[in-house]
């Protein structure tokens, strides 16, 4: 990770006992709370445990799920708050209080306007990026996901090294949005859309460097935009500063005790404390306790500083917790020794591939959204048929056609290091492939035969792959009758091992529709707020659409600031 050069932003601030109106713990979506509070006239301090600003937001794809927002209407889309609420009521299905999703929908337009006033970000609608459950009442196949246009991160000036790097480091700057990725992934299949997109982003990235600009997209653009807004507003940020305790008086949170470089610092927060410090992504004790003992160590793609501190400290002052078994699950390529899992998004949806377990059998709709896929894996474990291992199986035509794991472009060979590490195997026939995978060859062969027969017909009677508009979004439109299905008939054939990773946990402190943290009896803890992955998911067990995790953090940051400002 890039070295940082500052302990504070602005540089040179004293990290010592102080008093502010609002203390924000965490610098990902917590920056939205800080910007909103500053605009309300409150004095704000942001503290960040790690040495970088941005949290998991900076490592994300940067999508924002913004139903019935001005971004969609300005881009020619049509959506209403009532339709969005119908959808949320349907997919949340009582797994979280209805008031939480209603507050999200109601405060979303004002949050967008706040970001437009206080940051340099420019948002656009990623048209056709379907909701994750578009067939549900109120769902939208046209989608409600929006993104930040590529942003010149050089505007951060001397503080650019303090921005948390993204998941994927690139040698050639090419600011790629999620909407770009869809077509870049299909560069060899739909070159009329893929190649111009690549050339456009290469020109922007490389050309920008010649002008002293450093364009970034996705979570990097989103985090950099809010960071730039905080710098412009003069909001102080202390880096390398961890929350160790919340201070209370007569049941009210009055501030916090922090630790910086071995020194204890006390901050009095007159209007309250906002906990925005992420989930418990890298606390394996918590994950094995609340989720599953089968989860692999350190497979999360969330920021490494997300170890559940804020959740545990909130519990110390009486906070209740909820949805602790839930994460934003994300199947990924198994890591090489000493490395992190490799991102895979469209790979599961593309035709000429399928996924099997240790028995050589399919067990899910490979094209389903990543949270639902992960929930399916854990549901199978809960009923006594666990998925101990996963392999994505594909043929040479697939390898020649699509990007894989964000680093292997069409026709590029799978690296020898993958074979050496045992995460990839290759064979000329399925019997040999199954043997190398270590799965029962008879069962695997039967799976291949059934899959190929169904794929020829363009249907998946077992799991319904390709029936949803979301499935088809990441399919190959040149393959008919089903863009997600194609039989595997000509070798060589490949299998790559997968793991169940995640984008972060989404269970945490129970909060209400004002972002106030609740006790077990349902009463609010005065002066304490939780947003983002520190709070239990406002959408319960559900991921409504791409960007719902970051968007709810931003909106509830705005809501928390408004509530704090209303309290004298």
mmCIF file of C-alpha atoms in Angstrom, residues 94-398:
data_model
loop_
_atom_site.group_PDB
_atom_site.id
_atom_site.type_symbol
_atom_site.label_atom_id
_atom_site.label_comp_id
_atom_site.label_asym_id
_atom_site.label_seq_id
_atom_site.Cartn_x
_atom_site.Cartn_y
_atom_site.Cartn_z
ATOM 1 C CA UNK A 94 -39.707 -7.680 6.904
ATOM 2 C CA UNK A 95 -36.036 -8.527 7.520
ATOM 3 C CA UNK A 96 -35.463 -4.873 8.551
ATOM 4 C CA UNK A 97 -37.872 -2.193 9.808
ATOM 5 C CA UNK A 98 -39.815 -0.601 6.961
ATOM 6 C CA UNK A 99 -39.050 2.825 8.418
ATOM 7 C CA UNK A 100 -35.351 2.341 7.604
ATOM 8 C CA UNK A 101 -35.858 1.877 3.862
ATOM 9 C CA UNK A 102 -38.530 4.605 3.787
ATOM 10 C CA UNK A 103 -36.143 7.114 5.342
ATOM 11 C CA UNK A 104 -33.544 6.124 2.781
ATOM 12 C CA UNK A 105 -35.869 6.763 -0.152
ATOM 13 C CA UNK A 106 -37.200 10.010 1.312
ATOM 14 C CA UNK A 107 -33.802 11.554 2.073
ATOM 15 C CA UNK A 108 -31.994 10.329 -1.023
ATOM 16 C CA UNK A 109 -32.652 13.358 -3.298
ATOM 17 C CA UNK A 110 -31.428 15.785 -0.616
ATOM 18 C CA UNK A 111 -28.299 13.690 -0.102
ATOM 19 C CA UNK A 112 -27.502 13.865 -3.826
ATOM 20 C CA UNK A 113 -27.911 17.636 -3.787
ATOM 21 C CA UNK A 114 -25.594 17.839 -0.760
ATOM 22 C CA UNK A 115 -22.890 15.925 -2.634
ATOM 23 C CA UNK A 116 -23.327 18.159 -5.665
ATOM 24 C CA UNK A 117 -22.883 21.291 -3.549
ATOM 25 C CA UNK A 118 -19.979 20.083 -1.455
ATOM 26 C CA UNK A 119 -17.904 17.845 -3.749
ATOM 27 C CA UNK A 120 -16.578 17.924 -7.340
ATOM 28 C CA UNK A 121 -18.302 14.635 -8.186
ATOM 29 C CA UNK A 122 -20.549 14.387 -11.235
ATOM 30 C CA UNK A 123 -22.945 11.450 -11.235
ATOM 31 C CA UNK A 124 -24.566 9.601 -14.142
ATOM 32 C CA UNK A 125 -27.188 6.879 -14.499
ATOM 33 C CA UNK A 126 -25.809 3.467 -15.496
ATOM 34 C CA UNK A 127 -28.823 2.691 -17.662
ATOM 35 C CA UNK A 128 -29.772 -0.988 -17.977
ATOM 36 C CA UNK A 129 -27.761 -2.023 -14.913
ATOM 37 C CA UNK A 130 -30.757 -3.925 -13.620
ATOM 38 C CA UNK A 131 -31.896 -4.082 -10.017
ATOM 39 C CA UNK A 132 -30.757 -7.361 -8.483
ATOM 40 C CA UNK A 133 -34.348 -8.618 -8.215
ATOM 41 C CA UNK A 134 -36.074 -6.830 -11.114
ATOM 42 C CA UNK A 135 -38.965 -9.285 -11.297
ATOM 43 C CA UNK A 136 -40.121 -8.342 -7.782
ATOM 44 C CA UNK A 137 -42.971 -5.827 -7.484
ATOM 45 C CA UNK A 138 -41.584 -2.351 -8.138
ATOM 46 C CA UNK A 139 -38.317 -3.727 -9.560
ATOM 47 C CA UNK A 140 -36.598 -2.157 -12.519
ATOM 48 C CA UNK A 141 -34.788 -3.915 -15.356
ATOM 49 C CA UNK A 142 -33.682 -0.464 -16.547
ATOM 50 C CA UNK A 143 -31.934 -0.151 -13.215
ATOM 51 C CA UNK A 144 -31.426 2.498 -10.556
ATOM 52 C CA UNK A 145 -27.658 2.303 -10.265
ATOM 53 C CA UNK A 146 -25.618 5.472 -10.772
ATOM 54 C CA UNK A 147 -21.897 6.171 -10.817
ATOM 55 C CA UNK A 148 -19.381 8.953 -10.493
ATOM 56 C CA UNK A 149 -17.793 10.094 -13.737
ATOM 57 C CA UNK A 150 -13.999 9.714 -13.827
ATOM 58 C CA UNK A 151 -12.507 12.280 -11.457
ATOM 59 C CA UNK A 152 -9.105 13.955 -11.500
ATOM 60 C CA UNK A 153 -7.694 12.811 -8.160
ATOM 61 C CA UNK A 154 -4.800 15.244 -8.583
ATOM 62 C CA UNK A 155 -7.142 17.840 -7.080
ATOM 63 C CA UNK A 156 -6.186 16.299 -3.726
ATOM 64 C CA UNK A 157 -2.738 17.825 -4.173
ATOM 65 C CA UNK A 158 -0.320 16.884 -1.423
ATOM 66 C CA UNK A 159 -3.005 14.669 0.148
ATOM 67 C CA UNK A 160 -3.338 12.277 -2.819
ATOM 68 C CA UNK A 161 -1.044 9.690 -1.140
ATOM 69 C CA UNK A 162 -3.443 9.734 1.826
ATOM 70 C CA UNK A 163 -6.273 8.306 -0.310
ATOM 71 C CA UNK A 164 -6.729 4.586 0.244
ATOM 72 C CA UNK A 165 -5.737 2.685 -2.940
ATOM 73 C CA UNK A 166 -8.267 0.614 -4.833
ATOM 74 C CA UNK A 167 -8.320 -3.174 -4.964
ATOM 75 C CA UNK A 168 -6.646 -3.339 -8.352
ATOM 76 C CA UNK A 169 -3.452 -1.414 -9.032
ATOM 77 C CA UNK A 170 -2.977 -0.611 -12.723
ATOM 78 C CA UNK A 171 0.246 0.134 -14.574
ATOM 79 C CA UNK A 172 -1.567 2.078 -17.314
ATOM 80 C CA UNK A 173 -4.132 4.627 -16.114
ATOM 81 C CA UNK A 174 -7.547 3.784 -17.529
ATOM 82 C CA UNK A 175 -10.438 5.165 -15.429
ATOM 83 C CA UNK A 176 -13.069 2.481 -15.927
ATOM 84 C CA UNK A 177 -16.625 2.868 -14.685
ATOM 85 C CA UNK A 178 -18.889 -0.101 -14.074
ATOM 86 C CA UNK A 179 -20.802 0.786 -17.228
ATOM 87 C CA UNK A 180 -17.502 0.748 -19.150
ATOM 88 C CA UNK A 181 -16.550 -2.619 -17.671
ATOM 89 C CA UNK A 182 -19.598 -4.310 -19.141
ATOM 90 C CA UNK A 183 -18.514 -3.546 -22.711
ATOM 91 C CA UNK A 184 -14.760 -3.743 -22.155
ATOM 92 C CA UNK A 185 -15.334 -7.283 -20.935
ATOM 93 C CA UNK A 186 -17.005 -8.017 -24.277
ATOM 94 C CA UNK A 187 -14.287 -6.358 -26.382
ATOM 95 C CA UNK A 188 -13.744 -9.432 -28.534
ATOM 96 C CA UNK A 189 -17.441 -10.264 -28.866
ATOM 97 C CA UNK A 190 -18.884 -6.767 -29.350
ATOM 98 C CA UNK A 191 -15.886 -4.772 -30.579
ATOM 99 C CA UNK A 192 -18.019 -1.897 -31.861
ATOM 100 C CA UNK A 193 -18.781 -1.042 -28.226
ATOM 101 C CA UNK A 194 -15.837 -2.534 -26.364
ATOM 102 C CA UNK A 195 -12.928 -1.117 -28.366
ATOM 103 C CA UNK A 196 -14.138 2.521 -28.478
ATOM 104 C CA UNK A 197 -14.704 2.370 -24.721
ATOM 105 C CA UNK A 198 -11.152 1.127 -24.153
ATOM 106 C CA UNK A 199 -9.675 3.789 -26.431
ATOM 107 C CA UNK A 200 -11.729 6.524 -24.780
ATOM 108 C CA UNK A 201 -10.594 5.623 -21.270
ATOM 109 C CA UNK A 202 -6.984 5.063 -22.328
ATOM 110 C CA UNK A 203 -6.944 8.491 -23.948
ATOM 111 C CA UNK A 204 -8.432 10.051 -20.835
ATOM 112 C CA UNK A 205 -6.035 8.281 -18.475
ATOM 113 C CA UNK A 206 -2.790 8.607 -20.436
ATOM 114 C CA UNK A 207 -3.666 11.981 -21.900
ATOM 115 C CA UNK A 208 -4.582 13.234 -18.464
ATOM 116 C CA UNK A 209 -1.144 12.357 -17.133
ATOM 117 C CA UNK A 210 0.420 14.549 -19.813
ATOM 118 C CA UNK A 211 -1.632 17.428 -18.406
ATOM 119 C CA UNK A 212 -0.835 16.634 -14.787
ATOM 120 C CA UNK A 213 -4.191 14.962 -14.164
ATOM 121 C CA UNK A 214 -4.768 11.589 -12.543
ATOM 122 C CA UNK A 215 -8.183 10.335 -13.517
ATOM 123 C CA UNK A 216 -9.825 7.561 -11.513
ATOM 124 C CA UNK A 217 -13.252 5.970 -11.570
ATOM 125 C CA UNK A 218 -15.319 3.749 -9.304
ATOM 126 C CA UNK A 219 -14.732 3.882 -5.578
ATOM 127 C CA UNK A 220 -11.531 5.843 -6.071
ATOM 128 C CA UNK A 221 -13.473 8.675 -7.715
ATOM 129 C CA UNK A 222 -16.206 8.554 -5.084
ATOM 130 C CA UNK A 223 -13.832 8.581 -2.121
ATOM 131 C CA UNK A 224 -11.569 11.196 -3.705
ATOM 132 C CA UNK A 225 -14.560 13.409 -4.402
ATOM 133 C CA UNK A 226 -15.737 13.377 -0.791
ATOM 134 C CA UNK A 227 -12.150 13.751 0.459
ATOM 135 C CA UNK A 228 -11.742 16.808 -1.772
ATOM 136 C CA UNK A 229 -14.985 18.204 -0.385
ATOM 137 C CA UNK A 230 -13.772 17.731 3.179
ATOM 138 C CA UNK A 231 -10.466 19.443 2.376
ATOM 139 C CA UNK A 232 -12.268 22.355 0.737
ATOM 140 C CA UNK A 233 -14.579 22.692 3.741
ATOM 141 C CA UNK A 234 -11.641 22.648 6.140
ATOM 142 C CA UNK A 235 -12.975 19.615 8.007
ATOM 143 C CA UNK A 236 -10.107 18.217 10.116
ATOM 144 C CA UNK A 237 -9.225 14.535 9.683
ATOM 145 C CA UNK A 238 -6.938 12.678 12.087
ATOM 146 C CA UNK A 239 -5.286 9.605 10.587
ATOM 147 C CA UNK A 240 -3.888 6.659 12.511
ATOM 148 C CA UNK A 241 -6.346 7.437 15.284
ATOM 149 C CA UNK A 242 -8.406 4.589 16.730
ATOM 150 C CA UNK A 243 -11.577 4.648 18.803
ATOM 151 C CA UNK A 244 -11.046 2.881 22.133
ATOM 152 C CA UNK A 245 -14.008 3.990 24.239
ATOM 153 C CA UNK A 246 -17.207 6.027 24.157
ATOM 154 C CA UNK A 247 -17.724 8.410 27.052
ATOM 155 C CA UNK A 248 -21.174 8.732 28.573
ATOM 156 C CA UNK A 249 -23.075 10.779 31.113
ATOM 157 C CA UNK A 250 -26.508 9.828 32.400
ATOM 158 C CA UNK A 251 -26.990 7.397 29.513
ATOM 159 C CA UNK A 252 -25.961 9.900 26.838
ATOM 160 C CA UNK A 253 -22.844 9.546 24.682
ATOM 161 C CA UNK A 254 -20.757 12.666 25.233
ATOM 162 C CA UNK A 255 -17.616 11.895 23.256
ATOM 163 C CA UNK A 256 -14.867 9.365 22.822
ATOM 164 C CA UNK A 257 -11.462 8.265 23.973
ATOM 165 C CA UNK A 258 -9.038 7.781 21.099
ATOM 166 C CA UNK A 259 -5.538 6.401 20.684
ATOM 167 C CA UNK A 260 -2.915 7.907 18.393
ATOM 168 C CA UNK A 261 0.702 6.729 18.301
ATOM 169 C CA UNK A 262 0.427 5.343 21.813
ATOM 170 C CA UNK A 263 -1.128 8.514 23.230
ATOM 171 C CA UNK A 264 -4.649 8.732 24.648
ATOM 172 C CA UNK A 265 -6.789 11.621 23.450
ATOM 173 C CA UNK A 266 -10.268 12.584 24.655
ATOM 174 C CA UNK A 267 -12.774 14.325 22.378
ATOM 175 C CA UNK A 268 -15.963 15.858 23.743
ATOM 176 C CA UNK A 269 -18.744 15.739 21.153
ATOM 177 C CA UNK A 270 -21.558 18.110 22.107
ATOM 178 C CA UNK A 271 -24.061 16.832 19.509
ATOM 179 C CA UNK A 272 -22.939 13.223 19.307
ATOM 180 C CA UNK A 273 -20.702 10.608 17.753
ATOM 181 C CA UNK A 274 -21.264 8.995 14.348
ATOM 182 C CA UNK A 275 -19.824 5.489 14.069
ATOM 183 C CA UNK A 276 -18.897 4.911 10.415
ATOM 184 C CA UNK A 277 -15.930 2.594 10.902
ATOM 185 C CA UNK A 278 -16.970 -0.308 8.691
ATOM 186 C CA UNK A 279 -17.937 -3.805 9.738
ATOM 187 C CA UNK A 280 -16.052 -6.783 11.138
ATOM 188 C CA UNK A 281 -14.672 -7.974 7.801
ATOM 189 C CA UNK A 282 -11.273 -8.979 9.198
ATOM 190 C CA UNK A 283 -12.253 -10.096 12.700
ATOM 191 C CA UNK A 284 -12.287 -13.837 12.207
ATOM 192 C CA UNK A 285 -13.385 -14.445 15.808
ATOM 193 C CA UNK A 286 -16.545 -12.441 15.147
ATOM 194 C CA UNK A 287 -17.084 -13.970 11.738
ATOM 195 C CA UNK A 288 -16.735 -17.540 12.997
ATOM 196 C CA UNK A 289 -19.037 -16.731 15.929
ATOM 197 C CA UNK A 290 -21.834 -14.974 14.050
ATOM 198 C CA UNK A 291 -21.555 -16.280 10.484
ATOM 199 C CA UNK A 292 -19.811 -19.580 9.761
ATOM 200 C CA UNK A 293 -16.802 -21.474 11.017
ATOM 201 C CA UNK A 294 -16.201 -22.542 7.415
ATOM 202 C CA UNK A 295 -15.232 -19.032 6.298
ATOM 203 C CA UNK A 296 -11.632 -18.771 5.196
ATOM 204 C CA UNK A 297 -9.282 -16.435 7.013
ATOM 205 C CA UNK A 298 -8.779 -12.979 5.540
ATOM 206 C CA UNK A 299 -10.710 -13.525 2.321
ATOM 207 C CA UNK A 300 -12.690 -10.291 2.631
ATOM 208 C CA UNK A 301 -12.134 -7.512 0.109
ATOM 209 C CA UNK A 302 -13.082 -4.906 2.725
ATOM 210 C CA UNK A 303 -10.477 -2.534 4.161
ATOM 211 C CA UNK A 304 -8.053 -4.366 6.441
ATOM 212 C CA UNK A 305 -8.819 -1.910 9.249
ATOM 213 C CA UNK A 306 -12.423 -3.148 9.460
ATOM 214 C CA UNK A 307 -12.180 -5.350 12.546
ATOM 215 C CA UNK A 308 -15.471 -4.606 14.295
ATOM 216 C CA UNK A 309 -14.050 -2.189 16.890
ATOM 217 C CA UNK A 310 -16.894 0.313 16.628
ATOM 218 C CA UNK A 311 -19.532 -2.419 16.905
ATOM 219 C CA UNK A 312 -17.986 -3.866 20.060
ATOM 220 C CA UNK A 313 -17.489 -0.427 21.599
ATOM 221 C CA UNK A 314 -21.092 0.448 20.808
ATOM 222 C CA UNK A 315 -22.192 -2.686 22.612
ATOM 223 C CA UNK A 316 -20.164 -1.565 25.629
ATOM 224 C CA UNK A 317 -22.563 1.374 26.081
ATOM 225 C CA UNK A 318 -25.680 -0.769 25.665
ATOM 226 C CA UNK A 319 -26.209 -0.935 21.910
ATOM 227 C CA UNK A 320 -28.120 -3.809 20.390
ATOM 228 C CA UNK A 321 -26.887 -5.680 17.319
ATOM 229 C CA UNK A 322 -28.727 -7.191 14.373
ATOM 230 C CA UNK A 323 -28.145 -9.148 11.147
ATOM 231 C CA UNK A 324 -24.693 -10.255 12.281
ATOM 232 C CA UNK A 325 -24.922 -13.346 10.070
ATOM 233 C CA UNK A 326 -25.045 -11.180 6.952
ATOM 234 C CA UNK A 327 -22.348 -9.914 4.582
ATOM 235 C CA UNK A 328 -22.186 -8.418 1.122
ATOM 236 C CA UNK A 329 -21.014 -11.824 -0.092
ATOM 237 C CA UNK A 330 -18.834 -11.865 -3.202
ATOM 238 C CA UNK A 331 -17.562 -15.078 -4.834
ATOM 239 C CA UNK A 332 -13.993 -14.592 -6.040
ATOM 240 C CA UNK A 333 -11.031 -16.390 -7.558
ATOM 241 C CA UNK A 334 -9.104 -18.263 -4.867
ATOM 242 C CA UNK A 335 -6.017 -16.304 -3.807
ATOM 243 C CA UNK A 336 -2.464 -17.163 -4.683
ATOM 244 C CA UNK A 337 -0.255 -17.728 -1.619
ATOM 245 C CA UNK A 338 0.116 -14.458 0.271
ATOM 246 C CA UNK A 339 -2.273 -12.596 -2.030
ATOM 247 C CA UNK A 340 -5.887 -11.475 -1.863
ATOM 248 C CA UNK A 341 -8.755 -13.125 -3.761
ATOM 249 C CA UNK A 342 -9.170 -11.852 -7.327
ATOM 250 C CA UNK A 343 -12.356 -10.013 -8.218
ATOM 251 C CA UNK A 344 -14.833 -11.784 -10.489
ATOM 252 C CA UNK A 345 -18.113 -10.175 -11.496
ATOM 253 C CA UNK A 346 -19.277 -10.915 -15.046
ATOM 254 C CA UNK A 347 -17.341 -14.184 -15.183
ATOM 255 C CA UNK A 348 -20.124 -16.184 -13.503
ATOM 256 C CA UNK A 349 -22.754 -14.908 -15.938
ATOM 257 C CA UNK A 350 -20.966 -15.422 -19.225
ATOM 258 C CA UNK A 351 -21.933 -18.347 -21.467
ATOM 259 C CA UNK A 352 -19.636 -21.328 -21.833
ATOM 260 C CA UNK A 353 -19.132 -21.696 -18.100
ATOM 261 C CA UNK A 354 -20.723 -23.202 -15.001
ATOM 262 C CA UNK A 355 -19.808 -23.708 -11.336
ATOM 263 C CA UNK A 356 -19.651 -26.984 -9.412
ATOM 264 C CA UNK A 357 -18.970 -28.043 -5.839
ATOM 265 C CA UNK A 358 -16.721 -30.781 -4.472
ATOM 266 C CA UNK A 359 -19.244 -33.353 -5.690
ATOM 267 C CA UNK A 360 -18.962 -32.159 -9.282
ATOM 268 C CA UNK A 361 -22.514 -30.817 -9.227
ATOM 269 C CA UNK A 362 -23.999 -27.385 -9.863
ATOM 270 C CA UNK A 363 -25.699 -25.900 -6.817
ATOM 271 C CA UNK A 364 -26.892 -22.397 -7.753
ATOM 272 C CA UNK A 365 -27.770 -19.973 -10.511
ATOM 273 C CA UNK A 366 -24.253 -18.840 -11.367
ATOM 274 C CA UNK A 367 -25.548 -15.543 -12.766
ATOM 275 C CA UNK A 368 -27.413 -14.428 -9.647
ATOM 276 C CA UNK A 369 -26.227 -11.343 -7.796
ATOM 277 C CA UNK A 370 -23.192 -11.968 -5.633
ATOM 278 C CA UNK A 371 -24.956 -11.584 -2.274
ATOM 279 C CA UNK A 372 -27.657 -14.083 -3.233
ATOM 280 C CA UNK A 373 -24.988 -16.483 -4.490
ATOM 281 C CA UNK A 374 -23.178 -16.311 -1.155
ATOM 282 C CA UNK A 375 -26.405 -16.717 0.780
ATOM 283 C CA UNK A 376 -27.121 -19.844 -1.260
ATOM 284 C CA UNK A 377 -23.729 -21.293 -0.280
ATOM 285 C CA UNK A 378 -24.393 -20.696 3.417
ATOM 286 C CA UNK A 379 -27.990 -21.905 3.153
ATOM 287 C CA UNK A 380 -26.716 -25.217 1.814
ATOM 288 C CA UNK A 381 -24.321 -25.432 4.752
ATOM 289 C CA UNK A 382 -27.163 -24.789 7.205
ATOM 290 C CA UNK A 383 -29.156 -27.762 5.890
ATOM 291 C CA UNK A 384 -26.223 -30.151 6.053
ATOM 292 C CA UNK A 385 -25.070 -30.113 2.417
ATOM 293 C CA UNK A 386 -22.119 -27.714 2.627
ATOM 294 C CA UNK A 387 -20.143 -26.434 -0.340
ATOM 295 C CA UNK A 388 -16.591 -27.250 0.720
ATOM 296 C CA UNK A 389 -15.036 -26.167 -2.558
ATOM 297 C CA UNK A 390 -16.120 -24.384 -5.738
ATOM 298 C CA UNK A 391 -14.751 -24.485 -9.275
ATOM 299 C CA UNK A 392 -15.762 -22.398 -12.274
ATOM 300 C CA UNK A 393 -15.493 -24.587 -15.364
ATOM 301 C CA UNK A 394 -15.112 -23.151 -18.881
ATOM 302 C CA UNK A 395 -13.771 -23.945 -22.345
ATOM 303 C CA UNK A 396 -11.210 -22.399 -24.670
ATOM 304 C CA UNK A 397 -13.844 -20.349 -26.502
ATOM 305 C CA UNK A 398 -14.774 -18.714 -23.180
#
